mmCIF file of C-alpha atoms and ligand atoms in Angstrom:
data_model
loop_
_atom_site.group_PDB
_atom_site.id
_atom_site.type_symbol
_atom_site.label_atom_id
_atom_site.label_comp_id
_atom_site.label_asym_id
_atom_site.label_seq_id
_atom_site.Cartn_x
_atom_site.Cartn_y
_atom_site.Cartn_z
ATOM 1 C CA UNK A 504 201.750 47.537 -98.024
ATOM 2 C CA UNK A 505 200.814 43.697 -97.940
ATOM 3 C CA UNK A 506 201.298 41.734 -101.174
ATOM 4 C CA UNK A 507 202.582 44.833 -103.086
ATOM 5 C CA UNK A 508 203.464 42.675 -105.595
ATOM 6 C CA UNK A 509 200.168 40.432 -105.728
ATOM 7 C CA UNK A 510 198.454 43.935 -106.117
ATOM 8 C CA UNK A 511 200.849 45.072 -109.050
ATOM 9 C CA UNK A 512 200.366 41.938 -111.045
ATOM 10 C CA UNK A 513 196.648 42.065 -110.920
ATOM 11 C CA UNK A 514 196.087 45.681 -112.042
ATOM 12 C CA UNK A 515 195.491 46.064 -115.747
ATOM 13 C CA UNK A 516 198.356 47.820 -117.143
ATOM 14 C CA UNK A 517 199.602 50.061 -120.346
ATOM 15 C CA UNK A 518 202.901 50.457 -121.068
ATOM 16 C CA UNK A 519 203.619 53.435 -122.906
ATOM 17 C CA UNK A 520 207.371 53.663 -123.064
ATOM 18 C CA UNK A 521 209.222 50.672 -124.133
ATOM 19 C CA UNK A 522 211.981 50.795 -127.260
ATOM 20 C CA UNK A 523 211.141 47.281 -128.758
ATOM 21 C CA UNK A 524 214.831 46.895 -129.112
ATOM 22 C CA UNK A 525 215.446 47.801 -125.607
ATOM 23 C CA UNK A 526 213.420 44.049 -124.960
ATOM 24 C CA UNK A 527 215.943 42.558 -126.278
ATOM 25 C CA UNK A 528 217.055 39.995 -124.109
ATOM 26 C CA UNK A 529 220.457 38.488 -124.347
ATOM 27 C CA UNK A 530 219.213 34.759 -124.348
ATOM 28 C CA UNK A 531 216.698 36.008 -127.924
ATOM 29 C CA UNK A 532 220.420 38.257 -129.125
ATOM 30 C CA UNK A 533 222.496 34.730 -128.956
ATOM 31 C CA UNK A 534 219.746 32.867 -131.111
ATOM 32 C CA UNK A 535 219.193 35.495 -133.725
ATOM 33 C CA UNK A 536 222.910 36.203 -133.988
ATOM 34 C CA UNK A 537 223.723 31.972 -134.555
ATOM 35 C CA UNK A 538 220.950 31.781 -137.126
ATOM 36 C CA UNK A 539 221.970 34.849 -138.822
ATOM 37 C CA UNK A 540 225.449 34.068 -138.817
ATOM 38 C CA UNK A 541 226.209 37.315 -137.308
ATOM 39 C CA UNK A 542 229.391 37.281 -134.445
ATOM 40 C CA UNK A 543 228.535 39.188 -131.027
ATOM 41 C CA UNK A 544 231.474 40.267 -128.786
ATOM 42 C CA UNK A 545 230.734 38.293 -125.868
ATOM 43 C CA UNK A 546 230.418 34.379 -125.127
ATOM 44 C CA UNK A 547 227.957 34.097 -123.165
ATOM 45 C CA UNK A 548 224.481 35.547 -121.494
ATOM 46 C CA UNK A 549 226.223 36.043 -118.334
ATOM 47 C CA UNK A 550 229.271 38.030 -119.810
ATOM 48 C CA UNK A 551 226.306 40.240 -121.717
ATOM 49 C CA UNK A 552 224.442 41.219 -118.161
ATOM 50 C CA UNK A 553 227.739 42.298 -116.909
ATOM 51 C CA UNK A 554 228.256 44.334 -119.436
ATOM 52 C CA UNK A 555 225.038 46.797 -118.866
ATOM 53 C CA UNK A 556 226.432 48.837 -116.622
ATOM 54 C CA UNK A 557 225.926 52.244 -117.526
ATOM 55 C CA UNK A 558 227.257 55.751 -116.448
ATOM 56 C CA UNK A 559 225.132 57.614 -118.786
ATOM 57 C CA UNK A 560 222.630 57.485 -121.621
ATOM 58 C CA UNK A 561 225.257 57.429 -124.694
ATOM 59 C CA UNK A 562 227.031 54.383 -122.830
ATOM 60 C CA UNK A 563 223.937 52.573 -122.714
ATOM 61 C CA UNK A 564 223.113 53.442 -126.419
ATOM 62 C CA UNK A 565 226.216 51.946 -127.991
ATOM 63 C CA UNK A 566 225.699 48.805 -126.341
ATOM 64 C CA UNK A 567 222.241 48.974 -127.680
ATOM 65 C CA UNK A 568 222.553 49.909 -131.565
ATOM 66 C CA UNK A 569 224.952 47.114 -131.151
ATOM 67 C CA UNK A 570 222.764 44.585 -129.798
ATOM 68 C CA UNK A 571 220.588 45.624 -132.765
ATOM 69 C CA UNK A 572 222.822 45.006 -135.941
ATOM 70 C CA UNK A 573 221.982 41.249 -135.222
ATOM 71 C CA UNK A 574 218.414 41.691 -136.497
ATOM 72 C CA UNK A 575 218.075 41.407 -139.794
ATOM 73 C CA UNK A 576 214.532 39.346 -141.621
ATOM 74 C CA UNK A 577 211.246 39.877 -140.901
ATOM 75 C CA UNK A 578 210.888 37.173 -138.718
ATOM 76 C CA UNK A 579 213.603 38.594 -136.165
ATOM 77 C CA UNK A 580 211.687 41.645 -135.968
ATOM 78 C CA UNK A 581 208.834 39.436 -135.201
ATOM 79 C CA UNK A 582 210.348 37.426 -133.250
ATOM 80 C CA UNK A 583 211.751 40.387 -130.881
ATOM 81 C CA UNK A 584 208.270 41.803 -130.930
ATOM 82 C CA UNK A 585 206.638 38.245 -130.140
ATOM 83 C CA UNK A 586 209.184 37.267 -127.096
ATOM 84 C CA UNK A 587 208.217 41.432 -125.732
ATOM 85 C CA UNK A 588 204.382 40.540 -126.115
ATOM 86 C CA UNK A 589 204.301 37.114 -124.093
ATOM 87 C CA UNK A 590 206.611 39.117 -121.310
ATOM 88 C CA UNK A 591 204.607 41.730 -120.580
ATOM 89 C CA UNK A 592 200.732 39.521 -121.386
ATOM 90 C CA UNK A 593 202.520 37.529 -117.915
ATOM 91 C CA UNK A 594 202.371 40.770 -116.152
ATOM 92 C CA UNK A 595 198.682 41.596 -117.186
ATOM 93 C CA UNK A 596 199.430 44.579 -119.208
ATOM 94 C CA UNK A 597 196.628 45.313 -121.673
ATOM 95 C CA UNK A 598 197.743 48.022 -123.503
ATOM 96 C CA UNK A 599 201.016 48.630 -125.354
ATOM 97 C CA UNK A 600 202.578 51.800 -127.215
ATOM 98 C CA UNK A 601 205.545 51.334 -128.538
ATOM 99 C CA UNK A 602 208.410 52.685 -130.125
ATOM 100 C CA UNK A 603 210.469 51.503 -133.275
ATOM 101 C CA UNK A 604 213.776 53.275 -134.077
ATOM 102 C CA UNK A 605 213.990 52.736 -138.039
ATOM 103 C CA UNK A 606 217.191 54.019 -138.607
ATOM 104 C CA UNK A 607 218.841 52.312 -136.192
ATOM 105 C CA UNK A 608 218.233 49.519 -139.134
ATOM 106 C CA UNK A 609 217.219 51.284 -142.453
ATOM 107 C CA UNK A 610 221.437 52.603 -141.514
ATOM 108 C CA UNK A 611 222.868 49.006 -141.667
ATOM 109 C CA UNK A 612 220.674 48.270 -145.159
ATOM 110 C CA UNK A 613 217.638 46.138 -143.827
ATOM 111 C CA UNK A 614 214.872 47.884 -145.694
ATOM 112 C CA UNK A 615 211.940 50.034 -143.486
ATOM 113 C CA UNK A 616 209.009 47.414 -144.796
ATOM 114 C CA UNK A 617 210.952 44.503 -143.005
ATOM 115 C CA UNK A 618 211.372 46.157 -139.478
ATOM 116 C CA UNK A 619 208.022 47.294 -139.826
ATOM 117 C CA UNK A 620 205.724 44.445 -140.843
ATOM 118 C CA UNK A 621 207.552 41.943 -138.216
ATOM 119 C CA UNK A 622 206.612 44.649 -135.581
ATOM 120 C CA UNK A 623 202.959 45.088 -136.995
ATOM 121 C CA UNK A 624 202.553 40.837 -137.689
ATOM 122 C CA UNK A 625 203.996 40.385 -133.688
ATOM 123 C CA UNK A 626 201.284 43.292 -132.422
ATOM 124 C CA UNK A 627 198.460 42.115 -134.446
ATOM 125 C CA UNK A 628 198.540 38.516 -133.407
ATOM 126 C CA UNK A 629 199.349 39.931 -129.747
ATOM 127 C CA UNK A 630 196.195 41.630 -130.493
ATOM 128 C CA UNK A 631 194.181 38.628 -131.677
ATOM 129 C CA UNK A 632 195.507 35.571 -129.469
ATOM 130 C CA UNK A 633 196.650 38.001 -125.919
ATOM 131 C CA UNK A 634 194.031 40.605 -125.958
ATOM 132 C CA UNK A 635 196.831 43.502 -125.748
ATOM 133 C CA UNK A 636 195.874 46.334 -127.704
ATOM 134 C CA UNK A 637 198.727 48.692 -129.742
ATOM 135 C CA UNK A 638 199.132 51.823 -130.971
ATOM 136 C CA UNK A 639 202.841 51.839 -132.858
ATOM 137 C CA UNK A 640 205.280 54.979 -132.540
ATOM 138 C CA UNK A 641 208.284 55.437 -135.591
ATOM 139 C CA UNK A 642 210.888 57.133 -133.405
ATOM 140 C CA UNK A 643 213.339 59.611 -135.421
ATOM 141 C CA UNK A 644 217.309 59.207 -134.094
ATOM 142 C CA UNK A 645 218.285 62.561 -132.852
ATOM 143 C CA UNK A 646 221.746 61.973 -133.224
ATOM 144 C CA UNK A 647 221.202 61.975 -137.153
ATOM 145 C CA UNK A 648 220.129 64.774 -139.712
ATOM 146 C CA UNK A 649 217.251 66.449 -140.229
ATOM 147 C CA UNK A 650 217.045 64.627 -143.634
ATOM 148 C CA UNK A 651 217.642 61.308 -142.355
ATOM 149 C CA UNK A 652 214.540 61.999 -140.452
ATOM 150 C CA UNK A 653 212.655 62.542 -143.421
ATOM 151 C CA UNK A 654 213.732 59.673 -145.376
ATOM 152 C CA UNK A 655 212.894 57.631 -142.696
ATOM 153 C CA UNK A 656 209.560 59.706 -143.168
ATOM 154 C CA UNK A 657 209.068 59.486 -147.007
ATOM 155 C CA UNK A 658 209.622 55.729 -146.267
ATOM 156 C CA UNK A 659 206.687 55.737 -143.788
ATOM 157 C CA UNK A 660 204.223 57.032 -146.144
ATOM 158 C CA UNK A 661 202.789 53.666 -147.875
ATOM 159 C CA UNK A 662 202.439 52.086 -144.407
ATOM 160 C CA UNK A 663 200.946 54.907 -142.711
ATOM 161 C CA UNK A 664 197.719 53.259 -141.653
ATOM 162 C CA UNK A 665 200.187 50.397 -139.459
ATOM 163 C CA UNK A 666 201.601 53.757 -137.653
ATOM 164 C CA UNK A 667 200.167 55.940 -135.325
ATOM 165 C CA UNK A 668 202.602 58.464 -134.434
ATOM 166 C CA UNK A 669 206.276 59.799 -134.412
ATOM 167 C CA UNK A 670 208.586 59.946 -131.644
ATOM 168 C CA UNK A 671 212.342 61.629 -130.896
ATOM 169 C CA UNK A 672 214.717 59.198 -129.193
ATOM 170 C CA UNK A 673 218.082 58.419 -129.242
ATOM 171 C CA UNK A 674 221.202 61.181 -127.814
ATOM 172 C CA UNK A 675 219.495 63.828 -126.513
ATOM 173 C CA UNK A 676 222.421 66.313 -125.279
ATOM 174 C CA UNK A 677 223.800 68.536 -128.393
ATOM 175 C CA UNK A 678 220.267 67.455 -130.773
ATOM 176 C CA UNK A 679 217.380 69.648 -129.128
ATOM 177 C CA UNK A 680 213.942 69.635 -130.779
ATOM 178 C CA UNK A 681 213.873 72.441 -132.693
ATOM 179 C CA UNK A 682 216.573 70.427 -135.285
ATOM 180 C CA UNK A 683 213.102 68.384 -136.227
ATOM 181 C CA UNK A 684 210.707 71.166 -136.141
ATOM 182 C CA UNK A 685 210.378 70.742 -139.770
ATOM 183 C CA UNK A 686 209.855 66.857 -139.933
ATOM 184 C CA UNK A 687 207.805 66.916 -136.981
ATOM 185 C CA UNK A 688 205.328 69.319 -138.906
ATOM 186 C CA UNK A 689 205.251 67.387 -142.020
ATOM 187 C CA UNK A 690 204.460 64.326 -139.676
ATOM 188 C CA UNK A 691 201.428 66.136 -137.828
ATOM 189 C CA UNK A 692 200.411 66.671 -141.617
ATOM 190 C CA UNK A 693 199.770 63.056 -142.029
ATOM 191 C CA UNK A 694 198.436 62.430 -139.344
ATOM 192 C CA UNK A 695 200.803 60.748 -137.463
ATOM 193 C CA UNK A 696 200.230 62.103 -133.261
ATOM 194 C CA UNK A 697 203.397 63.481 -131.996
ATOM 195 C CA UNK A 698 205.536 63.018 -129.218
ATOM 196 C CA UNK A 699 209.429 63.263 -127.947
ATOM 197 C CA UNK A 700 211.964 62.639 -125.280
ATOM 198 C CA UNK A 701 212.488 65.519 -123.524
ATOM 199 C CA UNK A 702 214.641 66.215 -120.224
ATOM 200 C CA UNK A 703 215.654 63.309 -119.561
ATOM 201 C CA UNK A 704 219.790 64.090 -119.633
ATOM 202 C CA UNK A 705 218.907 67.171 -121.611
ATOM 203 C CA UNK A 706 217.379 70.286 -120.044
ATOM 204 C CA UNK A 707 214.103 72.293 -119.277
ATOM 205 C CA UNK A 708 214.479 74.085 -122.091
ATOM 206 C CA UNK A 709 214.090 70.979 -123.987
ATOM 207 C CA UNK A 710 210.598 70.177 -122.979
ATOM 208 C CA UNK A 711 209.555 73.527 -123.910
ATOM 209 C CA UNK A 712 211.354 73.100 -127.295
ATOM 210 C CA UNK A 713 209.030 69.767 -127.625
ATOM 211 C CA UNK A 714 205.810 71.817 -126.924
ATOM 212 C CA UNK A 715 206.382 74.821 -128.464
ATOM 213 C CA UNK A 716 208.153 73.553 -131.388
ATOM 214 C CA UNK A 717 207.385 70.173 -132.377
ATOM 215 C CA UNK A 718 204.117 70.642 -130.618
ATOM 216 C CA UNK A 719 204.129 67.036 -129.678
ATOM 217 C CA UNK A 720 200.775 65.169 -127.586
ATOM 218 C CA UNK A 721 203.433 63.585 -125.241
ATOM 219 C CA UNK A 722 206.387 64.042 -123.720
ATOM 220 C CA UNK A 723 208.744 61.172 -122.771
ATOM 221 C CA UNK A 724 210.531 61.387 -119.170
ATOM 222 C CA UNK A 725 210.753 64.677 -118.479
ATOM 223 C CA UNK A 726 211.934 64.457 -115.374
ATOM 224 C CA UNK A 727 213.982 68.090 -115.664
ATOM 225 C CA UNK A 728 210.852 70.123 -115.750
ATOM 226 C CA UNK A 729 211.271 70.275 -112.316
ATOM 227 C CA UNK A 730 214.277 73.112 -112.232
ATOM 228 C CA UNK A 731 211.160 75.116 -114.255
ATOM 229 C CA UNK A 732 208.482 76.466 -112.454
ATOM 230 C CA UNK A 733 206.660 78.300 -115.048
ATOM 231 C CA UNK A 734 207.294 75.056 -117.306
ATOM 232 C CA UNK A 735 205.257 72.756 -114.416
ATOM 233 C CA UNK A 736 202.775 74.826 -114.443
ATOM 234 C CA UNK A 737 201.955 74.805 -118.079
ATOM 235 C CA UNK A 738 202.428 71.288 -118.138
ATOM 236 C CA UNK A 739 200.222 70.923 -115.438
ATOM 237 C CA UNK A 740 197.573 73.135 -117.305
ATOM 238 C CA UNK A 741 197.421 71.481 -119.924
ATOM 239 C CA UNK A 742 197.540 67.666 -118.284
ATOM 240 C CA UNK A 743 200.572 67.102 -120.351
ATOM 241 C CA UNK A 744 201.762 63.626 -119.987
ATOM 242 C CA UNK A 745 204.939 62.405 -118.534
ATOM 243 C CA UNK A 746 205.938 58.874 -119.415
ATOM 244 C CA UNK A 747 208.588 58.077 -116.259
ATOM 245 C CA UNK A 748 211.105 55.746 -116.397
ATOM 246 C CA UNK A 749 212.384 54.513 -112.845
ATOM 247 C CA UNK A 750 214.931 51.825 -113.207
ATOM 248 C CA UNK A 751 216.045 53.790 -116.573
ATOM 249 C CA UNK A 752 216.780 56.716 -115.090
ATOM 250 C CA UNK A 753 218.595 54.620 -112.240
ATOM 251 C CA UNK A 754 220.136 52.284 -114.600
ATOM 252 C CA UNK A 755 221.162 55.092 -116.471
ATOM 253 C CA UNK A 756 222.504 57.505 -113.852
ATOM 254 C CA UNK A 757 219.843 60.086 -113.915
ATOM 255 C CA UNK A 758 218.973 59.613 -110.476
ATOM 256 C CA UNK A 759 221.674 58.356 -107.959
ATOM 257 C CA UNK A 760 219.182 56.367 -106.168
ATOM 258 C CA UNK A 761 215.589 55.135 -106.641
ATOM 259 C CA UNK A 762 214.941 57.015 -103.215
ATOM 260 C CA UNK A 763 215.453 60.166 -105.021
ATOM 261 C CA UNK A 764 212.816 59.452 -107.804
ATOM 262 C CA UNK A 765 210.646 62.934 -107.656
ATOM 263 C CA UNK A 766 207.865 61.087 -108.301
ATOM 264 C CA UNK A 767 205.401 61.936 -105.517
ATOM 265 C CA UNK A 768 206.589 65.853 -105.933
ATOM 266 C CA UNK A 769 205.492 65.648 -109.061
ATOM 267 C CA UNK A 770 201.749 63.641 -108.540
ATOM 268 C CA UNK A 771 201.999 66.640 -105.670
ATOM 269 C CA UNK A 772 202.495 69.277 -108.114
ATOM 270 C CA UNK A 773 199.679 68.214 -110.052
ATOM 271 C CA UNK A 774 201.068 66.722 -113.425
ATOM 272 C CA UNK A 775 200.020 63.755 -115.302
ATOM 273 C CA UNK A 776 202.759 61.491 -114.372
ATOM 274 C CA UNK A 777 203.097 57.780 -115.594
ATOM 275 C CA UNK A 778 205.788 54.827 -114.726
ATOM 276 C CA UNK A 779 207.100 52.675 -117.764
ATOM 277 C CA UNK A 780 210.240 50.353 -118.838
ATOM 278 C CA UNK A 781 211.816 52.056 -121.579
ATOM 279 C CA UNK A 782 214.172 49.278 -122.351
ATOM 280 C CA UNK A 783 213.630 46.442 -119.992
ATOM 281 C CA UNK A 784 215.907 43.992 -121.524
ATOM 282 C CA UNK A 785 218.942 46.510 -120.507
ATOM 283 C CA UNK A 786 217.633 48.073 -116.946
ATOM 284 C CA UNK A 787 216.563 45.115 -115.304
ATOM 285 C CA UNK A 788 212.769 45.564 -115.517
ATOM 286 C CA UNK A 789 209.484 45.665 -117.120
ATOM 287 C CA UNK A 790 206.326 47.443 -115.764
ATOM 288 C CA UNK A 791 205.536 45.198 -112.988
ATOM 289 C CA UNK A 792 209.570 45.773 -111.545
ATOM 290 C CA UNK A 793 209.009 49.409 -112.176
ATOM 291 C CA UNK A 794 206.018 49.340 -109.776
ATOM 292 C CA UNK A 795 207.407 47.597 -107.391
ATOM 293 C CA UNK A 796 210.953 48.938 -107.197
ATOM 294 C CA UNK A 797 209.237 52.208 -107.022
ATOM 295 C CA UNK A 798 206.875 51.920 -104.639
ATOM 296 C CA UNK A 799 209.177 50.238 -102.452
ATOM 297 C CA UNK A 800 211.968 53.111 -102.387
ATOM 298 C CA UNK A 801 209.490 55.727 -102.248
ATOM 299 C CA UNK A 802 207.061 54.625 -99.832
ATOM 300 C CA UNK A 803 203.592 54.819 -102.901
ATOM 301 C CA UNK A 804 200.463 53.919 -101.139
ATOM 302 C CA UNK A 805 197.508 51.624 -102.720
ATOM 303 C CA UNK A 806 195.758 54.502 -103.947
ATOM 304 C CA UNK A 807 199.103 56.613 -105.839
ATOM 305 C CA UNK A 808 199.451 52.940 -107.339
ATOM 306 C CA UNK A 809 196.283 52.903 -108.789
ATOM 307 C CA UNK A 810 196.140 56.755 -109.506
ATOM 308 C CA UNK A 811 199.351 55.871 -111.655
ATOM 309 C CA UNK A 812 197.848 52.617 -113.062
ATOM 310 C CA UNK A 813 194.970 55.015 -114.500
ATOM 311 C CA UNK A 814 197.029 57.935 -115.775
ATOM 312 C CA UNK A 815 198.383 54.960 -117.864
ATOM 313 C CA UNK A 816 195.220 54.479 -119.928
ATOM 314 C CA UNK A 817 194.553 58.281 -119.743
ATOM 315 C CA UNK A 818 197.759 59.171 -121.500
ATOM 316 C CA UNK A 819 197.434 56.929 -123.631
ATOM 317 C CA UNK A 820 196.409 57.333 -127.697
ATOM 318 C CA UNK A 821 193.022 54.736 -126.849
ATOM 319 C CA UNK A 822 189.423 56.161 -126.957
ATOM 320 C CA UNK A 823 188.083 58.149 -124.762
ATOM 321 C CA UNK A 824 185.575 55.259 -124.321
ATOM 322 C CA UNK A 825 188.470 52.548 -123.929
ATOM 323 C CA UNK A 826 190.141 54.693 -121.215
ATOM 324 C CA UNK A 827 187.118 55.005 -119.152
ATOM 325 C CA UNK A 828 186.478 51.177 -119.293
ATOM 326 C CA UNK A 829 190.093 50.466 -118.046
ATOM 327 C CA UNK A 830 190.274 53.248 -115.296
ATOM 328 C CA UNK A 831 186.685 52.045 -114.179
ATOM 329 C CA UNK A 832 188.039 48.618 -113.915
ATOM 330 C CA UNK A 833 191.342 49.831 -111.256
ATOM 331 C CA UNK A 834 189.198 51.862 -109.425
ATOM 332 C CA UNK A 835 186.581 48.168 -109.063
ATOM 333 C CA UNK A 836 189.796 46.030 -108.571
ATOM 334 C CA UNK A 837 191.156 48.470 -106.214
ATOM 335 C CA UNK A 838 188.476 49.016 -104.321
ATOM 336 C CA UNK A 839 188.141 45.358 -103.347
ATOM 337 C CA UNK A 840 191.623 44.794 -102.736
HETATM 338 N N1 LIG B 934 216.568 54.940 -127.040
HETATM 339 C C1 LIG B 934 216.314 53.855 -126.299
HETATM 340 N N2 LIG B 934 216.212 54.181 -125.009
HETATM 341 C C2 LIG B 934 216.393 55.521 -124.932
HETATM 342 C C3 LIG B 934 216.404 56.473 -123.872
HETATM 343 N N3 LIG B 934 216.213 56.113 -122.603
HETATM 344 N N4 LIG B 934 216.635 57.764 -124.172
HETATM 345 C C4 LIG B 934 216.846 58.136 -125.447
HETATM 346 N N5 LIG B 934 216.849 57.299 -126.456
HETATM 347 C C5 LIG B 934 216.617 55.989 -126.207
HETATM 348 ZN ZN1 LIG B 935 212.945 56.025 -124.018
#
């Protein structure tokens, strides 16, 4: 395709997959860390990229709780939230869901209203001054307890008009859903929509664990639904989403090579399948680089970009109303192009 890229950058986008402390970029680590007086193991930006070389997810993860434990005042958590917002406004994405990993923060003793309102202040000025909508998603660390979970849940409670749902991140081999089944039902209680990483190391029985169990609205990657049959079909019946992470999954070994993302198998198959960044800061690329790696590797034509661009909105937690306005607007834009 001509100007793949020029056609990329000019489709309205939602990202629906991004760990706001997986945009942290080196250059943002190195300020925060001076002014908090915090020492990081490595001297400069260029020593930090060479680091993020992965061979699986739990590599990746201790370099990023580290990265982390520089944070620590409201306006860091703003700040992080801030630098993510002006990225991703320069690649014309409208829409943004994202996840927050409290305990990744609440563990090292910065209290849950901190984190919280410098992630809410960043989204809502986002909102006002960049026209990107939010919805904002609490992710419970697998790798924890149960009960840490629901602390982290008790200490949701007075904010829980700033958050819209719950997610399940973090080491997903060894923690499978049923572990949360009980804090994932007191969550639905309140409100809060539901979803959870599911097969993206770990395996098909995972995702079924996330439907059946935590009965979540979403499920993030996915990808190993694929050794399932009777799995894609129910996910196909029921138009569950899959938020896909391309250059994660590369970055993080998943996939050997981006020419072996399944992705057109599974727009083949029939299931609601969406591309996202997941942590950009640490795999080299935000939505637009996701779109264009992709398509790229795997040969996507104008119209799987756009169907892809649209399943974006659709998965998403916006109004019916909303979603029609933005998948109205591809098919216009695309149309013309
Ligand atoms: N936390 C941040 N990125 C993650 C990923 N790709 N999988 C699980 N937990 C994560
Ligand atoms: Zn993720």
């Amino acid at each position: 395709m001509k100007n793949l890229a020029q056609f990329v950058q000019a489709l309205p986008k939602a990202e629906l997959h991004l760990h706001i402390e997986g945009s942290f970029e080196p250059e943002l680590m190195f300020e925060i860390a001076k002014r908090n007086n915090i020492s990081i193991p490595f001297n400069s930006v260029e020593e930090v990229k060479a680091a993020y070389k992965f061979n699986n997810l739990q590599e990746f993860l201790d370099i990023y709780y580290a990265g982390a434990n520089v944070l620590i005042t409201e306006q860091d958590f703003f700040d992080l939230t801030w630098a993510y917002l002006i990225k991703v406004h320069s690649q014309n994405v409208k829409h943004v869901e994202l996840f927050f990993d409290p305990q990744t923060h609440t563990e090292r003793g910065v209290e849950f209203h901190t984190v919280l309102l410098g992630i809410y202040k960043a989204l809502e000025q986002g909102e006002k001054e960049l026209g990107i909508s939010f919805r904002l998603i609490m992710s419970y660390l697998r790798h924890l307890s149960e009960e840490s979970a629901f602390e982290t849940f008790n200490q949701s409670l007075p904010f829980k008009d700033l958050i819209d749902g719950v997610g399940l991140d973090s080491s997903e081999v060894g923690n499978p859903p049923e572990k949360f089944e009980k804090v994932f039902q007191a969550s639905a209680e309140e409100g809060y929509k539901l979803c959870a990483h599911a097969g993206e190391e770990g395996p098909a029985e995972y995702i079924w664990g996330a439907l059946d169990i935590l009965r979540v609205d979403r499920i993030d990657h996915g990808n190993r639904c694929l050794d399932d049959e009777k799995l894609v079909e129910r996910l196909v019946k029921e138009q569950m989403p899959l938020t896909l992470c391309p250059l994660s999954n590369l970055e993080l070994k998943v996939i050997q090579d981006l020419k072996d993302f399944p992705l057109k198998r599974m727009m083949e198959l029939g299931l609601l399948v969406t591309l996202h960044s997941d942590d950009p800061a640490y795999f080299g690329g935000y939505m637009n680089e996701n779109f264009i790696e992709t398509a790229k590797a795997i040969d996507l034509s104008k119209e799987e970009i756009g169907t892809l661009m649209k399943n974006g909105f659709e998965a998403s937690w916006l109004t019916t109303e909303e979603k029609e306005k933005w998948k109205v607007e591809i098919d216009a834009f695309a149309k013309e192009y």
